[in-house]
Tab-separated table of C-alpha atoms in Angstrom:
chain	number	residue	atom	x	y	z
A	68	MET	CA	0.000	0.000	0.000
A	69	LYS	CA	2.682	2.494	1.028
A	70	LYS	CA	4.616	1.556	-2.095
A	71	ARG	CA	1.569	2.236	-4.263
A	72	ILE	CA	1.084	5.701	-2.787
A	73	ILE	CA	4.783	6.525	-3.234
A	74	ILE	CA	4.605	5.381	-6.835
A	75	SER	CA	1.495	7.512	-7.244
A	76	LEU	CA	3.398	10.577	-6.079
A	77	VAL	CA	6.095	9.933	-8.676
A	78	CYS	CA	3.566	9.309	-11.403
A	79	PHE	CA	1.440	12.334	-10.558
A	80	ALA	CA	3.784	14.674	-12.383
A	81	ALA	CA	3.411	12.586	-15.527
A	82	MET	CA	-0.382	12.540	-15.583
A	83	ALA	CA	-0.599	14.004	-19.056
A	84	VAL	CA	0.635	10.772	-20.578
A	85	LEU	CA	-1.697	8.433	-18.710
A	86	PRO	CA	-4.210	6.712	-20.990
A	87	PHE	CA	-7.858	6.414	-20.003
A	88	VAL	CA	-8.193	2.639	-20.051
A	89	ALA	CA	-9.950	-0.120	-18.156
A	90	VAL	CA	-7.565	-2.626	-16.625
A	91	ARG	CA	-9.519	-4.232	-13.815
A	92	ASN	CA	-13.088	-5.208	-13.083
A	93	THR	CA	-15.166	-5.528	-9.950
A	94	ASP	CA	-18.778	-6.005	-9.025
A	95	SER	CA	-18.249	-4.765	-5.482
A	96	ALA	CA	-20.719	-2.233	-4.137
A	97	VAL	CA	-19.982	0.621	-1.793
A	98	LYS	CA	-22.263	2.875	0.182
A	99	PRO	CA	-20.500	6.224	0.502
A	100	GLU	CA	-21.703	8.730	3.048
A	101	ASN	CA	-23.433	12.053	2.728
A	102	GLU	CA	-21.481	15.232	3.429
A	103	SER	CA	-23.113	18.563	4.160
A	104	LYS	CA	-22.158	21.185	1.588
A	105	GLU	CA	-20.128	24.228	2.533
A	106	ASN	CA	-17.828	26.154	0.211
A	107	ASP	CA	-15.770	23.004	-0.140
A	108	VAL	CA	-18.387	20.332	-0.514
A	109	SER	CA	-17.851	16.667	-0.015
A	110	VAL	CA	-20.623	14.375	-1.011
A	111	THR	CA	-20.876	11.007	-2.564
A	112	SER	CA	-22.989	8.162	-3.064
A	113	SER	CA	-25.024	8.947	-0.171
A	114	HIS	CA	-27.564	9.133	2.357
A	115	GLN	CA	-29.267	7.034	-0.293
A	116	SER	CA	-27.713	3.972	1.328
A	117	GLU	CA	-30.720	3.256	3.501
A	118	ASN	CA	-33.038	3.692	0.545
A	119	ASN	CA	-30.943	1.456	-1.645
A	120	SER	CA	-30.075	-1.460	0.603
A	121	LYS	CA	-30.904	-3.759	-2.294
A	122	GLU	CA	-27.940	-2.273	-4.143
A	123	GLU	CA	-25.422	-4.565	-2.475
A	124	LYS	CA	-27.322	-7.618	-3.663
A	125	ASN	CA	-27.972	-6.416	-7.190
A	126	THR	CA	-24.703	-4.916	-8.335
A	127	GLU	CA	-24.061	-7.777	-10.695
A	128	ASN	CA	-27.394	-7.096	-12.369
A	129	SER	CA	-26.797	-3.378	-12.919
A	130	ILE	CA	-28.174	-2.029	-16.182
A	131	GLN	CA	-25.172	-1.442	-18.384
A	132	THR	CA	-26.184	1.889	-19.892
A	133	VAL	CA	-28.041	4.939	-18.699
A	134	SER	CA	-31.830	4.869	-18.674
A	135	GLU	CA	-33.713	5.508	-21.915
A	136	ASP	CA	-35.926	7.846	-19.890
A	137	LYS	CA	-33.867	11.025	-19.962
A	138	TYR	CA	-35.142	12.540	-16.746
A	139	PHE	CA	-34.666	12.181	-13.012
A	140	LYS	CA	-37.415	12.111	-10.419
A	141	ILE	CA	-36.326	13.568	-7.080
A	142	LEU	CA	-38.283	13.185	-3.854
A	143	ASP	CA	-37.976	16.408	-1.869
A	144	GLU	CA	-37.498	15.273	1.729
A	145	ASP	CA	-38.780	18.594	3.059
A	146	THR	CA	-42.071	18.773	1.181
A	147	GLY	CA	-42.714	15.164	0.140
A	148	GLU	CA	-43.178	16.350	-3.426
A	149	ILE	CA	-41.506	14.775	-6.439
A	150	ILE	CA	-39.882	17.018	-9.014
A	151	THR	CA	-38.902	15.891	-12.508
A	152	VAL	CA	-35.750	17.233	-14.151
A	153	ASP	CA	-34.411	16.298	-17.578
A	154	ASP	CA	-30.906	14.832	-17.623
A	155	ARG	CA	-29.059	17.838	-18.995
A	156	ASN	CA	-30.615	20.325	-16.577
A	157	PHE	CA	-30.061	17.868	-13.762
A	158	CYS	CA	-26.356	17.805	-14.613
A	159	TYR	CA	-26.241	21.608	-14.472
A	160	GLY	CA	-27.826	21.526	-11.026
A	161	ALA	CA	-25.794	18.573	-9.766
A	162	VAL	CA	-22.461	20.163	-10.680
A	163	ALA	CA	-23.604	23.477	-9.181
A	164	ALA	CA	-24.453	21.674	-5.938
A	165	GLU	CA	-21.116	19.882	-5.806
A	166	MET	CA	-18.395	22.198	-7.052
A	167	ILE	CA	-17.531	25.886	-6.961
A	168	PRO	CA	-18.593	27.279	-10.368
A	169	SER	CA	-15.361	29.245	-10.787
A	170	PHE	CA	-13.327	26.019	-10.805
A	171	GLU	CA	-11.391	25.099	-13.932
A	172	GLN	CA	-13.412	23.742	-16.834
A	173	GLU	CA	-11.694	20.351	-16.755
A	174	ALA	CA	-12.452	19.927	-13.053
A	175	LEU	CA	-16.110	20.820	-13.655
A	176	LYS	CA	-16.229	18.310	-16.507
A	177	ALA	CA	-14.801	15.563	-14.293
A	178	GLN	CA	-17.406	16.370	-11.640
A	179	CYS	CA	-20.190	16.219	-14.227
A	180	VAL	CA	-19.156	12.745	-15.397
A	181	ALA	CA	-18.876	11.551	-11.789
A	182	CYS	CA	-22.291	12.960	-10.816
A	183	TYR	CA	-24.038	11.670	-13.910
A	184	THR	CA	-22.566	8.193	-13.487
A	185	HIS	CA	-23.639	8.026	-9.865
A	186	PHE	CA	-27.205	9.200	-10.318
A	187	CYS	CA	-27.754	7.175	-13.493
A	188	ARG	CA	-26.723	4.130	-11.495
A	189	LEU	CA	-29.139	5.008	-8.700
A	190	ARG	CA	-31.894	5.522	-11.260
A	191	ASN	CA	-31.235	2.199	-12.939
A	192	ILE	CA	-31.345	0.331	-9.646
A	193	GLN	CA	-34.452	2.130	-8.421
A	194	ARG	CA	-36.407	1.575	-11.625
A	195	SER	CA	-35.373	-2.062	-11.703
A	196	GLU	CA	-36.462	-2.747	-8.114
A	197	PRO	CA	-38.382	0.266	-6.775
A	198	ASP	CA	-38.183	1.229	-3.131
A	199	SER	CA	-41.724	2.125	-2.051
A	200	SER	CA	-40.445	4.724	0.408
A	201	LEU	CA	-39.291	6.849	-2.533
A	202	LYS	CA	-42.869	7.035	-3.871
A	203	GLY	CA	-41.773	6.502	-7.457
A	204	ALA	CA	-38.761	8.811	-7.310
A	205	ASP	CA	-35.242	7.796	-8.274
A	206	PHE	CA	-33.706	9.173	-5.094
A	207	SER	CA	-34.482	11.669	-2.335
A	208	ALA	CA	-32.759	14.893	-1.348
A	209	LYS	CA	-33.127	17.897	0.911
A	210	LEU	CA	-33.647	20.370	-1.883
A	211	SER	CA	-33.903	23.320	0.501
A	212	GLU	CA	-30.245	22.616	1.322
A	213	ASN	CA	-29.289	22.138	-2.343
A	214	GLN	CA	-28.425	18.543	-1.590
A	215	TYR	CA	-27.347	16.709	-4.772
A	216	TYR	CA	-29.184	19.214	-6.996
A	217	MET	CA	-29.438	22.993	-7.195
A	218	SER	CA	-32.327	24.607	-9.042
A	219	ASP	CA	-31.844	27.633	-11.259
A	220	ASP	CA	-33.661	29.814	-8.729
A	221	ALA	CA	-31.373	28.534	-5.985
A	222	MET	CA	-28.330	29.348	-8.129
A	223	LYS	CA	-29.550	32.910	-8.663
A	224	LYS	CA	-30.158	33.333	-4.943
A	225	SER	CA	-26.799	31.852	-3.978
A	226	TRP	CA	-24.607	33.489	-6.629
A	227	GLY	CA	-26.283	36.894	-6.945
A	228	ASN	CA	-24.400	39.139	-9.354
A	229	LEU	CA	-22.093	36.244	-10.243
A	230	TYR	CA	-24.978	34.136	-11.590
A	231	ASP	CA	-24.476	34.835	-15.308
A	232	GLU	CA	-20.768	34.084	-15.235
A	233	SER	CA	-21.187	31.067	-12.955
A	234	ILE	CA	-23.968	29.364	-14.896
A	235	LYS	CA	-22.057	29.974	-18.133
A	236	ASN	CA	-19.010	28.191	-16.702
A	237	ILE	CA	-21.081	25.233	-15.574
A	238	LYS	CA	-23.131	24.916	-18.750
A	239	THR	CA	-20.030	25.110	-20.937
A	240	ALA	CA	-18.412	22.266	-19.013
A	241	VAL	CA	-21.533	20.108	-18.801
A	242	ASP	CA	-22.467	20.544	-22.452
A	243	ASP	CA	-18.998	19.411	-23.501
A	244	VAL	CA	-19.229	16.050	-21.683
A	245	PHE	CA	-22.980	15.527	-21.350
A	246	GLY	CA	-23.902	11.862	-21.611
A	247	GLU	CA	-20.473	10.518	-20.685
A	248	VAL	CA	-20.325	7.985	-17.865
A	249	LEU	CA	-17.775	5.738	-16.170
A	250	THR	CA	-18.070	1.973	-16.486
A	251	ASP	CA	-16.125	-1.090	-15.474
A	252	SER	CA	-14.667	-3.443	-18.068
A	253	ASP	CA	-18.020	-5.238	-18.346
A	254	GLY	CA	-19.826	-2.038	-19.230
A	255	ASN	CA	-21.546	-1.610	-15.855
A	256	LEU	CA	-21.797	1.862	-14.362
A	257	ILE	CA	-19.252	2.082	-11.569
A	258	MET	CA	-19.849	3.014	-7.947
A	259	VAL	CA	-18.749	6.634	-7.744
A	260	ALA	CA	-17.374	8.317	-4.635
A	261	TYR	CA	-15.969	11.814	-4.267
A	262	HIS	CA	-15.104	14.213	-1.484
A	263	ALA	CA	-13.888	17.769	-1.035
A	264	VAL	CA	-10.297	17.447	0.187
A	265	SER	CA	-8.179	14.392	0.963
A	266	GLY	CA	-5.412	14.243	3.516
A	267	GLY	CA	-2.840	14.336	0.713
A	268	ALA	CA	-3.695	10.853	-0.541
A	269	THR	CA	-7.098	9.308	-1.106
A	270	GLU	CA	-8.258	6.207	0.755
A	271	ASP	CA	-8.705	2.593	-0.242
A	272	CYS	CA	-12.432	1.901	-0.301
A	273	VAL	CA	-11.935	-1.227	1.782
A	274	ASP	CA	-10.436	0.797	4.639
A	275	VAL	CA	-13.358	3.227	4.804
A	276	PHE	CA	-16.409	1.310	3.599
A	277	GLY	CA	-15.239	-2.271	4.086
A	278	GLN	CA	-15.403	-3.291	0.442
A	279	ASP	CA	-12.478	-3.773	-1.918
A	280	VAL	CA	-13.315	-1.921	-5.133
A	281	SER	CA	-10.598	-2.014	-7.773
A	282	TYR	CA	-11.195	1.488	-9.121
A	283	LEU	CA	-11.479	3.072	-5.644
A	284	GLN	CA	-7.920	2.620	-4.444
A	285	ALA	CA	-5.566	5.039	-2.677
A	286	VAL	CA	-3.684	7.481	-4.907
A	287	ALA	CA	-1.611	10.562	-4.170
A	288	SER	CA	-3.468	13.861	-4.234
A	289	PRO	CA	-0.754	16.439	-3.438
A	290	GLY	CA	-2.816	19.400	-4.579
A	291	ASP	CA	-4.956	18.985	-1.477
A	292	PHE	CA	-2.178	20.196	0.805
A	293	SER	CA	-2.770	23.736	-0.460
A	294	ALA	CA	-6.577	23.501	-0.573
A	295	PRO	CA	-8.659	25.878	1.570
A	296	GLY	CA	-9.558	24.151	4.817
A	297	TYR	CA	-7.083	21.318	4.347
A	298	LEU	CA	-6.093	21.646	7.998
A	299	SER	CA	-8.666	22.333	10.704
A	300	GLU	CA	-8.790	22.157	14.469
A	301	CYS	CA	-11.598	21.212	16.828
A	302	THR	CA	-11.368	21.793	20.583
A	303	VAL	CA	-13.678	19.843	22.904
A	304	ASP	CA	-13.786	20.590	26.610
A	305	GLU	CA	-13.212	17.720	28.994
A	306	LYS	CA	-16.813	17.480	30.202
A	307	ASP	CA	-18.343	17.466	26.730
A	308	PHE	CA	-15.815	14.903	25.540
A	309	LYS	CA	-16.576	12.618	28.468
A	310	ASN	CA	-20.354	12.910	28.092
A	311	LYS	CA	-20.305	12.091	24.383
A	312	ILE	CA	-17.959	9.150	24.762
A	313	LEU	CA	-19.986	7.618	27.600
A	314	ALA	CA	-23.252	8.212	25.736
A	315	GLU	CA	-21.801	6.180	22.876
A	316	ASN	CA	-20.190	3.481	25.032
A	317	LYS	CA	-20.922	3.404	28.753
A	318	ASN	CA	-18.159	0.818	29.265
A	319	ALA	CA	-15.411	3.323	28.512
A	320	ASP	CA	-13.287	3.764	31.628
A	321	LEU	CA	-12.785	7.500	32.096
A	322	SER	CA	-12.034	7.311	35.810
A	323	LYS	CA	-8.333	8.043	35.289
A	324	SER	CA	-6.871	11.472	34.613
A	325	PRO	CA	-7.994	12.808	31.177
A	326	GLU	CA	-4.532	12.677	29.620
A	327	LYS	CA	-4.745	8.895	29.942
A	328	TRP	CA	-8.141	8.478	28.291
A	329	ILE	CA	-6.748	8.363	24.751
A	330	GLY	CA	-5.011	5.143	23.774
A	331	LYS	CA	-3.471	3.839	20.574
A	332	SER	CA	-5.034	4.396	17.195
A	333	GLU	CA	-4.943	2.322	14.015
A	334	LYS	CA	-4.660	4.346	10.833
A	335	THR	CA	-4.791	3.635	7.135
A	336	ASN	CA	-1.683	4.288	5.060
A	337	SER	CA	-3.313	7.525	3.900
A	338	GLY	CA	-3.847	8.708	7.482
A	339	THR	CA	-7.518	8.089	8.253
A	340	VAL	CA	-8.197	6.714	11.723
A	341	LYS	CA	-9.728	3.258	11.442
A	342	ASN	CA	-9.954	2.612	15.177
A	343	ILE	CA	-8.907	4.414	18.337
A	344	LYS	CA	-8.889	3.325	21.969
A	345	ILE	CA	-10.645	5.676	24.382
A	346	GLY	CA	-11.082	4.617	27.986
A	347	GLY	CA	-9.983	1.156	26.982
A	348	GLU	CA	-12.842	0.779	24.476
A	349	ASN	CA	-12.558	0.679	20.714
A	350	PHE	CA	-14.159	3.452	18.633
A	351	SER	CA	-14.085	3.767	14.862
A	352	GLY	CA	-12.587	6.915	13.422
A	353	ALA	CA	-15.864	7.510	11.588
A	354	LYS	CA	-17.779	7.405	14.867
A	355	ILE	CA	-15.411	9.882	16.523
A	356	ARG	CA	-15.789	12.142	13.521
A	357	GLU	CA	-19.564	11.958	13.888
A	358	LEU	CA	-19.566	12.518	17.653
A	359	PHE	CA	-17.441	15.651	17.516
A	360	GLY	CA	-18.375	17.061	14.120
A	361	LEU	CA	-14.926	16.695	12.586
A	362	ARG	CA	-14.381	17.471	8.910
A	363	SER	CA	-12.820	14.056	8.355
A	364	ALA	CA	-11.622	10.974	10.196
A	365	ASN	CA	-8.025	11.811	9.289
A	366	PHE	CA	-7.077	13.290	12.648
A	367	ASP	CA	-4.763	13.360	15.636
A	368	VAL	CA	-6.008	14.151	19.140
A	369	GLU	CA	-4.230	15.342	22.248
A	370	TYR	CA	-5.221	16.582	25.688
A	371	LYS	CA	-4.053	20.037	26.678
A	372	ASP	CA	-5.367	22.938	28.747
A	373	ASN	CA	-8.313	20.879	30.068
A	374	SER	CA	-9.575	20.134	26.563
A	375	PHE	CA	-9.148	17.587	23.799
A	376	VAL	CA	-7.768	19.122	20.621
A	377	PHE	CA	-8.355	17.394	17.279
A	378	THR	CA	-6.068	18.299	14.393
A	379	VAL	CA	-7.927	17.289	11.262
A	380	ARG	CA	-6.698	16.901	7.681
A	381	GLY	CA	-9.002	17.083	4.683
A	382	TYR	CA	-12.768	17.209	4.394
A	383	GLY	CA	-14.848	14.131	3.658
A	384	HIS	CA	-14.377	10.378	3.715
A	385	GLY	CA	-11.382	10.479	1.369
A	386	VAL	CA	-12.532	7.808	-1.108
A	387	GLY	CA	-12.526	8.409	-4.869
A	388	MET	CA	-12.071	11.802	-6.469
A	389	SER	CA	-10.867	14.744	-4.419
A	390	GLN	CA	-12.647	17.801	-5.760
A	391	TYR	CA	-9.854	20.195	-4.838
A	392	GLY	CA	-7.392	17.611	-6.093
A	393	ALA	CA	-9.225	17.634	-9.415
A	394	GLU	CA	-9.046	21.431	-9.474
A	395	TYR	CA	-5.305	21.324	-8.821
A	396	MET	CA	-4.758	18.812	-11.614
A	397	ALA	CA	-6.775	20.974	-14.003
A	398	GLN	CA	-4.669	23.990	-13.045
A	399	GLN	CA	-1.573	21.951	-13.913
A	400	GLY	CA	-2.932	21.213	-17.385
A	401	ALA	CA	-4.663	17.830	-16.937
A	402	ASP	CA	-7.916	17.331	-18.829
A	403	TYR	CA	-11.025	15.724	-17.346
A	404	LYS	CA	-10.153	12.310	-18.766
A	405	GLU	CA	-6.803	12.348	-17.000
A	406	ILE	CA	-8.424	13.498	-13.773
A	407	LEU	CA	-11.003	10.716	-13.853
A	408	SER	CA	-8.388	8.154	-14.837
A	409	TRP	CA	-6.240	9.183	-11.880
A	410	TYR	CA	-8.940	8.936	-9.226
A	411	TYR	CA	-10.927	6.024	-10.750
A	412	HIS	CA	-8.042	4.028	-12.140
A	413	GLY	CA	-9.220	1.240	-14.396
A	414	ALA	CA	-12.657	2.736	-15.097
A	415	LYS	CA	-13.660	3.246	-18.702
A	416	LEU	CA	-15.192	6.388	-20.148
A	417	MET	CA	-18.128	5.911	-22.499
A	418	ARG	CA	-20.895	8.016	-23.964
A	419	SER	CA	-24.429	6.845	-23.432
């Protein structure tokens, strides 16, 4: 693993010569998490996981191309209403919801292909074996929070005087790659994951989601070191820390002095905490992230001045494409095909 990441760092500088080819195949499924969107969003495959539990069982039966019905039906979680959006306009709104519109064209294009692949796959699965809780929709979203999709009205409200320039940037990128998707070597739409900022290298899917997916492997992402918000800090006072840990696991022994509460941690080669001992009990890095609202599970923690201080790297789960990493690659001259090939190595680009 460490060798692969080192090799990735060496190869990163030579990205322009990498071909976009499919070299491996997998039918593994992954259920990425949902990330709330700030200026540096990190979302992926979803809070849809509970609505698509059948997905793990039916990956091998995935429809190989995008749906012939060129529209998406979205269940608004706030109102219970279903809105219908044609594929092209959905791509405009999906990219707007996921990436800063002033990003480089090639980064926006890569995001469009990733979004379209992911939601086409959700649509195929849902229309093959509908989940009654979705009421006929392809997926659900909190549209008031611009989750997964941003309407034109929402763009105007959010961007203000920058709307014309921003929507032009997004439409130019989307129109150039509209209809392109990522597949495995059997022609099945791949499981797509993306996040805002990695810790300097992305994560192996198996380390984060427990499934070994050939095209979701760790690669270097050095552009993330200079990304806004790459490094963040979270300070939790002793009482709050203790209450949250005990609420999660009452067996944790926090009777000793606080500086002894934190034990050893197990990390991935890319830096994400897999497990950490607290009060003698085992906690997953993902759970600690959830409990204390950390931007990622790539963290260190120490006790000082009567508080626990988390030093956090990156934003998101770290699997798949780093959005700021994609922006950095585009700034260095990589096109969207090279970006996608780097973060989804072995996937194949096709037009539906």
